[in-house]
Each structure stands twice: as C-alpha cells, then as structure tokens.
Tab-separated table of C-alpha atoms in Angstrom:
chain	number	residue	atom	x	y	z
A	1	MET	CA	108.085	99.219	72.675
A	2	GLY	CA	107.223	98.823	69.009
A	3	ASP	CA	104.130	96.504	67.824
A	4	PRO	CA	104.394	93.256	68.864
A	5	ARG	CA	101.551	92.618	66.548
A	6	ASP	CA	103.394	89.782	63.485
A	7	TRP	CA	105.660	88.103	66.129
A	8	ILE	CA	102.568	87.556	68.573
A	9	ALA	CA	101.746	86.078	65.189
A	10	VAL	CA	104.770	84.201	64.556
A	11	ALA	CA	104.776	82.516	68.088
A	12	ALA	CA	101.180	81.504	67.649
A	13	LEU	CA	102.172	79.072	65.358
A	14	PRO	CA	101.315	75.552	64.674
A	15	ASP	CA	104.775	73.408	64.964
A	16	LEU	CA	106.600	76.712	64.893
A	17	GLY	CA	108.945	76.226	67.471
A	18	PRO	CA	111.533	79.298	68.635
A	19	ALA	CA	115.065	77.627	66.918
A	20	SER	CA	112.755	77.167	63.461
A	21	ILE	CA	111.478	81.124	64.219
A	22	LYS	CA	114.616	82.028	64.802
A	23	ARG	CA	116.578	79.726	62.039
A	24	LEU	CA	114.004	81.614	59.303
A	25	TRP	CA	114.269	85.397	60.879
A	26	ASP	CA	118.292	84.919	60.855
A	27	HIS	CA	117.832	83.975	56.703
A	28	GLY	CA	116.350	87.458	56.568
A	29	TRP	CA	112.567	85.765	56.974
A	30	THR	CA	110.774	88.328	59.085
A	31	PRO	CA	107.226	88.647	60.420
A	32	GLU	CA	106.142	90.566	58.188
A	33	LYS	CA	108.145	89.531	54.879
A	34	LEU	CA	106.258	85.522	56.414
A	35	PHE	CA	103.786	86.256	56.551
A	36	ASN	CA	103.274	89.153	52.829
A	37	SER	CA	104.735	85.913	50.956
A	38	SER	CA	103.001	83.007	49.183
A	39	LEU	CA	102.276	79.243	49.564
A	40	SER	CA	104.781	78.389	47.167
A	41	ASP	CA	107.205	80.637	49.451
A	42	TRP	CA	106.088	78.450	52.172
A	43	GLN	CA	106.635	75.199	50.684
A	44	ARG	CA	110.139	76.052	49.357
A	45	LEU	CA	110.813	77.518	53.689
A	46	GLY	CA	109.639	73.207	54.437
A	47	LEU	CA	107.125	74.285	56.720
A	48	LYS	CA	104.453	71.261	58.215
A	49	LYS	CA	100.790	71.031	56.766
A	50	SER	CA	99.529	72.489	59.686
A	51	THR	CA	102.054	76.110	59.889
A	52	LEU	CA	101.318	76.180	55.979
A	53	ASN	CA	97.047	76.837	56.782
A	54	ALA	CA	97.292	78.313	59.947
A	55	LEU	CA	99.841	80.590	57.428
A	56	ASN	CA	97.198	81.183	54.921
A	57	ASN	CA	93.711	81.660	56.928
A	58	TYR	CA	96.098	84.515	59.222
A	59	GLN	CA	96.968	85.989	55.511
A	60	CYS	CA	93.550	85.743	54.109
A	61	GLY	CA	91.361	87.002	57.606
A	62	SER	CA	89.326	83.502	57.941
A	63	ARG	CA	87.117	83.450	60.765
A	64	ASN	CA	87.519	81.403	63.693
A	65	CYS	CA	91.145	81.673	62.459
A	66	LEU	CA	92.995	80.179	66.180
A	67	VAL	CA	96.477	82.402	65.121
A	68	SER	CA	93.865	86.054	65.426
A	69	GLU	CA	92.402	84.941	68.431
A	70	ARG	CA	95.326	84.174	70.126
A	71	VAL	CA	96.650	87.425	69.236
A	72	GLU	CA	93.843	89.035	70.398
A	73	LEU	CA	93.861	86.996	73.334
A	74	ALA	CA	97.958	88.220	74.075
A	75	LEU	CA	97.428	92.317	73.665
A	76	ASN	CA	93.183	92.547	75.552
A	77	TRP	CA	95.852	90.021	78.454
A	78	ARG	CA	98.271	93.601	77.466
A	79	GLY	CA	95.702	96.125	77.806
A	80	ALA	CA	94.274	94.919	80.784
A	81	ALA	CA	96.597	96.407	82.954
A	82	ASP	CA	99.617	98.585	83.208
A	83	ASP	CA	102.131	96.085	84.300
A	84	HIS	CA	101.717	93.941	81.449
A	85	SER	CA	103.834	94.344	78.667
A	86	ILE	CA	104.878	91.862	75.173
A	87	LEU	CA	108.480	92.114	73.906
A	88	ALA	CA	109.029	90.451	70.521
A	89	ILE	CA	112.818	89.428	70.516
A	90	THR	CA	113.599	92.577	68.076
A	91	ASP	CA	112.569	94.880	71.283
A	92	PRO	CA	115.784	96.722	72.662
A	93	ALA	CA	114.240	96.211	76.024
A	94	TYR	CA	113.889	92.067	74.880
A	95	PRO	CA	117.044	90.639	77.537
A	96	THR	CA	120.557	90.511	75.348
A	97	LEU	CA	121.570	86.902	77.062
A	98	LEU	CA	118.543	84.938	75.554
A	99	ARG	CA	118.663	87.293	72.596
A	100	GLU	CA	121.461	84.997	71.706
A	101	LEU	CA	120.453	81.158	72.439
A	102	THR	CA	119.516	79.393	69.363
A	103	ASP	CA	115.731	79.033	70.351
A	104	PRO	CA	115.153	81.739	71.981
A	105	PRO	CA	111.828	82.179	72.973
A	106	PRO	CA	109.870	84.326	69.980
A	107	VAL	CA	107.784	86.743	71.943
A	108	LEU	CA	107.780	86.877	76.427
A	109	PHE	CA	105.197	88.079	78.640
A	110	VAL	CA	105.714	90.002	80.498
A	111	LYS	CA	104.187	91.273	84.081
A	112	GLY	CA	106.368	93.206	86.351
A	113	GLU	CA	109.151	95.573	85.762
A	114	VAL	CA	110.667	95.312	82.389
A	115	SER	CA	113.946	96.419	83.414
A	116	CYS	CA	115.301	94.169	85.106
A	117	LEU	CA	115.274	91.328	82.301
A	118	ASN	CA	118.251	93.121	81.225
A	119	LEU	CA	120.357	93.626	84.109
A	120	PRO	CA	123.349	91.009	85.622
A	121	GLN	CA	121.138	88.162	86.258
A	122	ILE	CA	122.189	84.682	88.129
A	123	GLY	CA	119.736	81.969	88.046
A	124	VAL	CA	119.449	79.512	91.820
A	125	VAL	CA	117.698	76.277	91.341
A	126	GLY	CA	117.587	73.021	93.520
A	127	SER	CA	115.441	70.088	94.057
A	128	ARG	CA	111.159	70.451	95.636
A	129	SER	CA	112.016	69.076	98.139
A	130	ALA	CA	115.149	70.401	99.238
A	131	SER	CA	116.563	70.041	103.212
A	132	VAL	CA	117.033	72.545	105.708
A	133	THR	CA	120.480	72.407	105.139
A	134	GLY	CA	119.718	73.526	101.255
A	135	LEU	CA	117.282	75.809	101.741
A	136	GLY	CA	118.862	78.174	103.891
A	137	GLN	CA	121.936	77.950	101.844
A	138	ALA	CA	119.642	78.679	98.525
A	139	ALA	CA	118.066	81.846	100.576
A	140	THR	CA	122.446	82.817	101.900
A	141	MET	CA	123.932	82.830	98.866
A	142	ALA	CA	120.693	83.876	96.830
A	143	GLU	CA	120.221	86.842	99.709
A	144	TYR	CA	124.491	88.036	99.296
A	145	LEU	CA	124.281	87.888	95.411
A	146	SER	CA	121.493	90.676	95.851
A	147	GLU	CA	123.153	92.700	97.956
A	148	SER	CA	126.120	92.373	95.358
A	149	GLY	CA	124.378	93.605	92.320
A	150	PHE	CA	122.764	90.734	91.192
A	151	VAL	CA	119.423	90.287	89.896
A	152	ILE	CA	118.265	85.975	90.569
A	153	ASN	CA	116.425	84.365	88.445
A	154	SER	CA	113.934	81.167	89.547
A	155	GLY	CA	111.608	78.997	88.437
A	156	LEU	CA	109.303	80.537	91.737
A	157	ALA	CA	108.823	76.127	92.292
A	158	LEU	CA	108.388	74.852	96.077
A	159	GLY	CA	111.926	74.161	97.930
A	160	VAL	CA	115.446	75.797	96.662
A	161	ASP	CA	113.381	78.339	93.766
A	162	ALA	CA	110.734	79.506	96.383
A	163	ALA	CA	114.030	79.897	99.267
A	164	ALA	CA	115.833	81.816	96.598
A	165	HIS	CA	113.221	84.320	95.402
A	166	MET	CA	112.241	84.632	98.967
A	167	ALA	CA	115.690	85.965	100.230
A	168	ALA	CA	115.978	88.271	97.405
A	169	VAL	CA	112.450	89.897	98.412
A	170	LYS	CA	113.525	89.977	101.714
A	171	SER	CA	117.293	92.404	100.721
A	172	LYS	CA	114.296	94.715	98.935
A	173	ARG	CA	115.419	93.948	95.633
A	174	PRO	CA	114.717	92.540	92.214
A	175	THR	CA	114.401	88.921	91.698
A	176	ILE	CA	112.751	87.282	88.363
A	177	ALA	CA	110.073	84.117	88.391
A	178	VAL	CA	110.221	82.929	85.351
A	179	LEU	CA	106.883	80.559	84.765
A	180	GLY	CA	106.021	77.118	82.905
A	181	THR	CA	102.545	78.356	82.535
A	182	GLY	CA	101.267	80.829	80.940
A	183	VAL	CA	101.731	84.485	83.079
A	184	ASP	CA	98.163	85.008	84.019
A	185	ARG	CA	98.756	81.280	85.902
A	186	ILE	CA	100.727	80.876	89.928
A	187	TYR	CA	101.953	77.492	89.675
A	188	PRO	CA	101.996	75.898	92.084
A	189	SER	CA	98.939	78.313	93.850
A	190	ARG	CA	100.499	77.974	97.556
A	191	ASN	CA	103.449	80.614	96.141
A	192	GLN	CA	100.986	83.078	94.869
A	193	SER	CA	102.284	85.711	97.953
A	194	LEU	CA	105.677	85.416	97.101
A	195	ALA	CA	105.085	86.212	93.210
A	196	GLU	CA	103.024	89.216	94.470
A	197	SER	CA	105.703	90.308	97.259
A	198	ILE	CA	108.291	89.748	93.371
A	199	LEU	CA	106.270	92.612	92.407
A	200	SER	CA	106.047	94.785	94.855
A	201	ASN	CA	110.474	94.594	95.182
A	202	LYS	CA	109.548	96.164	91.522
A	203	GLY	CA	110.819	92.628	90.102
A	204	ALA	CA	108.442	90.426	87.287
A	205	TRP	CA	106.912	87.076	85.881
A	206	VAL	CA	108.524	85.831	82.520
A	207	SER	CA	106.512	83.673	80.163
A	208	GLU	CA	107.114	82.398	77.303
A	209	PHE	CA	103.516	81.056	77.200
A	210	PHE	CA	100.364	82.525	76.368
A	211	PRO	CA	97.865	83.953	79.027
A	212	GLY	CA	96.020	80.956	79.407
A	213	THR	CA	98.620	78.184	79.219
A	214	ALA	CA	98.248	75.844	81.727
A	215	PRO	CA	101.478	73.694	84.060
A	216	LEU	CA	102.588	71.121	81.479
A	217	ALA	CA	105.622	68.600	82.269
A	218	SER	CA	106.560	69.800	79.039
A	219	HIS	CA	106.623	73.694	79.823
A	220	PHE	CA	109.509	72.991	82.290
A	221	PRO	CA	112.030	72.612	80.619
A	222	ARG	CA	111.966	74.882	77.915
A	223	ARG	CA	111.343	77.790	81.018
A	224	ASN	CA	114.679	76.300	82.269
A	225	ARG	CA	116.127	77.385	79.064
A	226	ILE	CA	114.443	80.578	79.218
A	227	ILE	CA	116.179	80.873	83.075
A	228	SER	CA	119.004	80.025	82.087
A	229	GLY	CA	120.044	81.476	79.023
A	230	MET	CA	119.414	85.537	81.282
A	231	SER	CA	121.605	84.824	83.281
A	232	LEU	CA	125.689	84.964	83.675
A	233	GLY	CA	125.619	81.802	85.476
A	234	ILE	CA	123.684	78.944	87.426
A	235	LEU	CA	123.242	78.283	91.186
A	236	VAL	CA	122.178	74.586	91.733
A	237	VAL	CA	122.121	74.309	95.159
A	238	GLU	CA	120.720	70.460	96.175
A	239	ALA	CA	120.116	68.118	93.108
A	240	ALA	CA	119.621	64.345	92.492
A	241	LEU	CA	121.751	62.585	89.261
A	242	ARG	CA	118.218	62.964	87.688
A	243	SER	CA	116.751	66.321	87.843
A	244	GLY	CA	115.565	69.349	85.963
A	245	SER	CA	117.926	71.446	87.746
A	246	LEU	CA	120.786	69.154	85.879
A	247	ILE	CA	118.961	69.504	82.965
A	248	THR	CA	119.425	73.102	83.327
A	249	ALA	CA	123.039	73.606	84.327
A	250	ARG	CA	123.913	71.829	81.501
A	251	MET	CA	121.940	73.536	79.489
A	252	ALA	CA	123.707	76.512	80.801
A	253	MET	CA	126.554	74.869	80.055
A	254	GLU	CA	125.458	74.432	76.216
A	255	GLN	CA	125.470	78.345	76.521
A	256	ASN	CA	128.072	79.136	77.660
A	257	ARG	CA	127.668	80.368	80.701
A	258	GLU	CA	128.607	79.507	83.696
A	259	VAL	CA	127.598	76.784	86.522
A	260	PHE	CA	128.440	76.668	89.940
A	261	ALA	CA	127.373	73.644	92.872
A	262	ILE	CA	127.216	73.706	95.907
A	263	PRO	CA	128.629	70.117	97.461
A	264	GLY	CA	126.919	68.189	100.202
A	265	PRO	CA	126.478	64.820	102.158
A	266	LEU	CA	128.268	62.143	100.501
A	267	ASN	CA	124.832	60.181	101.979
A	268	ASN	CA	122.582	62.328	100.984
A	269	PRO	CA	121.058	61.827	97.571
A	270	LEU	CA	120.153	65.672	97.365
A	271	SER	CA	124.337	65.795	96.487
A	272	LYS	CA	124.657	63.254	94.001
A	273	GLY	CA	123.883	65.669	91.469
A	274	CYS	CA	125.959	68.674	92.355
A	275	HIS	CA	128.935	66.092	92.538
A	276	GLN	CA	128.495	65.596	88.893
A	277	LEU	CA	128.787	68.983	87.261
A	278	ILE	CA	131.181	69.565	89.403
A	279	ARG	CA	132.707	66.615	87.993
A	280	GLU	CA	131.859	68.155	84.342
A	281	GLY	CA	133.455	71.033	85.290
A	282	ALA	CA	131.260	73.275	87.548
A	283	VAL	CA	133.183	75.528	89.785
A	284	LEU	CA	132.659	74.764	93.610
A	285	VAL	CA	131.228	76.996	95.918
A	286	GLU	CA	130.687	77.588	99.298
A	287	SER	CA	129.824	80.753	99.615
A	288	GLY	CA	127.871	83.566	97.094
A	289	ALA	CA	131.820	85.362	97.644
A	290	ASP	CA	132.492	82.921	95.746
A	291	ILE	CA	130.462	83.710	92.811
A	292	VAL	CA	131.356	87.435	92.943
A	293	ARG	CA	135.199	86.640	92.407
A	294	GLU	CA	134.274	85.190	89.710
A	295	LEU	CA	131.656	86.857	87.575
A	296	GLY	CA	131.429	90.266	90.286
A	297	SER	CA	133.684	91.496	86.538
A	298	LEU	CA	131.598	91.433	84.460
A	299	LEU	CA	128.658	93.828	86.463
A	300	GLY	CA	131.616	95.893	89.008
A	301	ALA	CA	129.942	94.418	92.057
A	302	ILE	CA	131.508	95.434	95.006
A	303	ALA	CA	130.681	93.060	97.781
A	304	PRO	CA	128.455	93.087	101.150
A	305	ALA	CA	129.626	95.294	103.916
A	306	LYS	CA	130.158	91.623	105.742
A	307	ASP	CA	132.537	89.292	105.751
A	308	GLU	CA	132.906	87.260	103.478
A	309	ASP	CA	133.035	84.011	105.785
A	310	SER	CA	129.136	85.250	107.745
A	311	ALA	CA	128.707	84.923	104.539
A	312	SER	CA	128.630	80.811	104.718
A	313	GLU	CA	128.223	80.961	108.315
A	314	PRO	CA	126.946	82.187	111.064
A	315	GLU	CA	129.206	83.884	114.281
A	316	TYR	CA	126.621	82.033	117.020
A	317	GLN	CA	127.382	83.893	120.632
A	318	VAL	CA	126.815	80.536	122.824
A	319	ASP	CA	128.237	79.491	125.518
A	320	SER	CA	131.018	76.687	125.769
A	321	GLU	CA	128.503	73.886	126.370
A	322	LEU	CA	126.145	74.952	124.143
A	323	GLY	CA	129.097	75.000	121.498
A	324	SER	CA	130.041	71.913	121.951
A	325	LEU	CA	126.990	70.446	121.002
A	326	LEU	CA	126.321	72.862	118.058
A	327	GLN	CA	130.141	71.269	116.683
A	328	CYS	CA	129.131	67.365	117.370
A	329	MET	CA	125.543	68.061	115.439
A	330	GLY	CA	127.780	68.754	112.318
A	331	PHE	CA	125.282	69.611	109.659
A	332	GLU	CA	123.606	66.654	108.201
A	333	ILE	CA	119.963	65.290	110.059
A	334	CYS	CA	120.648	64.042	113.229
A	335	SER	CA	118.361	61.901	115.923
A	336	VAL	CA	118.129	62.720	119.587
A	337	ASP	CA	119.652	59.189	120.023
A	338	GLN	CA	122.719	60.463	117.894
A	339	ILE	CA	123.089	62.892	119.374
A	340	SER	CA	123.554	62.022	122.261
A	341	GLN	CA	126.048	59.906	121.504
A	342	ARG	CA	128.152	62.169	119.879
A	343	SER	CA	128.018	64.320	123.180
A	344	GLY	CA	128.159	61.767	125.448
A	345	LEU	CA	125.526	63.485	127.382
A	346	SER	CA	121.567	61.982	128.426
A	347	VAL	CA	118.936	62.466	126.414
A	348	ALA	CA	117.122	64.266	129.553
A	349	LYS	CA	120.087	66.879	129.595
A	350	LEU	CA	119.717	67.259	125.862
A	351	SER	CA	116.168	68.121	125.495
A	352	SER	CA	116.782	71.893	127.064
A	353	MET	CA	119.782	73.051	125.753
A	354	LEU	CA	118.204	71.511	122.196
A	355	VAL	CA	115.448	74.071	122.149
A	356	GLU	CA	117.450	76.827	123.369
A	357	LEU	CA	119.530	75.908	120.478
A	358	GLU	CA	116.411	75.985	118.228
A	359	LEU	CA	114.976	78.992	120.227
A	360	LYS	CA	117.967	81.194	119.479
A	361	GLY	CA	117.805	80.373	115.438
A	362	MET	CA	121.122	77.919	115.693
A	363	ILE	CA	118.971	74.617	114.838
A	364	SER	CA	116.440	73.409	113.206
A	365	GLN	CA	113.665	70.620	113.358
A	366	THR	CA	112.667	67.778	111.117
A	367	SER	CA	110.747	64.953	110.911
A	368	SER	CA	113.608	63.046	111.087
A	369	GLY	CA	115.794	65.347	113.981
A	370	TYR	CA	117.865	68.176	114.061
A	371	VAL	CA	119.996	69.450	111.825
A	372	ARG	CA	122.136	73.275	111.874
A	373	SER	CA	120.437	75.899	110.536
C-alpha cells in the first residue's frame, strides 16, 4: 500500500464530493497535479470558493489549515493499530468493483482484514424492524451464501443487517460492516459486540468518513452506495416502500448489479418494497441456492454439502399432532385464538403444544402471538 496522503487531502477538501473528484481524476487531475497547480488553473475547473481557499491554504502550508489537520488526524488513526488501513482509490487493495462507480470514495478507512474487500460479495439489506420471519430468512440466506464462498456485507444496523452479519460470524466466515460514521465509531452502540466479533472472524469495518465522524442522516445513503458498489448482487429482506433498503437496491440496479428480493405476505407492509422491486426486475428468491445459481459462476462457488431445500425450510422431527399444528400456523404471526380457530384445539390444549414447539425451536413467541421460525 502506497502513501495515501495526497488522496486523503483531496477527500478532506470542502465542497468537493466523490463524483467531482472522480471526474477530475478521469481528466488527468491527479492529487499531485491538483496541489501543484495555480489558482488560475483551479478557477478554470469551476471549483467553489471554499474549495479554492482550502486548496490555497493547503498548498501554502498555512497555519490552522483544516485540510492539513484532517490529513494528520487520518494518518494518526492509521498508525494507532496494525489493523488500521487507509486505501486510496489507486491502491491495488481498493475494492475493484467499487472503483467502477461514478462516485467512488477517494479513500476508504478500514479496520480489520483488508484482503476480504476484494473477495466476491453479496450485500444483504432490509428493515431495522424486521419480523421474526424476516430475521430468520436473513440469517438462513447469509449463512448459506457465506458457506458457498461469498462474503456478506451490510450496514451493521439493527434488524436484517445484524442478522446477516451474525449468521456469517456463526459460520466463522468473514463479513464486512460498512459504516455511516467514522470507522472508530460503532452505530448503533448496541452492536459493538457484534462488530468486534466481525474482526475476530477476519472481517472488516469500512467507512469513507474520517475518524471521529458522528452518525448523520445524510451519511447513510452514501454508505449504502458502498454496500451495493462492492457487491456482485444485493439481497433485500423485508423493506417498506419508502426505505433505505429500496434506495440501496435501486443504486445497485443503476450500478448494473443483480438485485434479489424475498416475497412475503400481502398484508405485511414490509413485503411491499420487495414486491415492488420484483415488479421492477429484481430476481425473486426463496433460498440462498437461488442466488448461488445466478452468481455462483462468477466465483466458482460450490454450494454447501447440504440439501438445497433444507437451507430455506428445515425438516422438523415432530409427531403428527404437532406437525399438523405447525401447518395450521403458516408463516405469519398468529394469536393463540387464531391458532385455536384454525386447528380446532382448545386454548388449554394448545398451551402445552405451543410450549413444546417453542422448546424445539420451531416457533417463536412475539408480543402479538406466535410465528414459525
């Protein structure tokens, strides 16, 4: 890895975003050329006054130069630990697919295993308030895909993101958390333990934001383009019609990535986003094997040595009475009264049977009733 100092300085310039930096680079304006040019050269580029002032201050070595301060902040962070890296867009270790975007981050701050950034990835996104069923689907899919050779990347948010990361960790496979904060801050803080386990499994935390950057609403759409940009495809698990997950999926479509969506119950608002994506051309998937069939040739993936159907729906060893009750429940949340009405069993009889199914891990209890796991 080379010295990224000049690229860090470019990233620190005010009012000069990733798309503008990429356009300059495409026209031969490397950081070295930019910093060695004159004010008149910069003005011809149409740069904003704030950018011109910052360039001039940095070039002159002015005191209290914000760009210089941010460069030193970044380099001090890199030197603080062996697993801290800063990748400029020209670095061979920079994610190849991400470099293809029209607005790639000029630098990436990475904590953890840099090598996993160029392994074939699937981005998994979905609702922060996913249902028990949705969380189970995210975990099952992520586990299968991890064991098939894909690296799972996601945004370390609550809900689907966390379920996908956890499944990869459980499989002892690397997973990548793309952050909407500085790489030294975990948001939400309750996922700190999960974040640490990602590093323990040779995964990584990645951010384009400078160390110390707080979580702001405007950061998360920018984070989402990195999730899709590094991925061969995006899997959407439960998403409302207006959600960050749909924004990520549409970014993926614009980036010519494959988009996969899991259909759900018609009366679930979190199914509507996935159904809309399917209408727009996303691939309907019911198991991880569906995704491996679509993308496996891109990595020579070999599916795990287990039955394909078992990846999406486990076979339960239960007696016929419990099995019949399980079938009555379906996959939506059902109250005890609803289950009683469907099964014809009394509430008293149901109570013991539901406890037995829950102990076997076949159903889960929620605040509204029970749902199949």
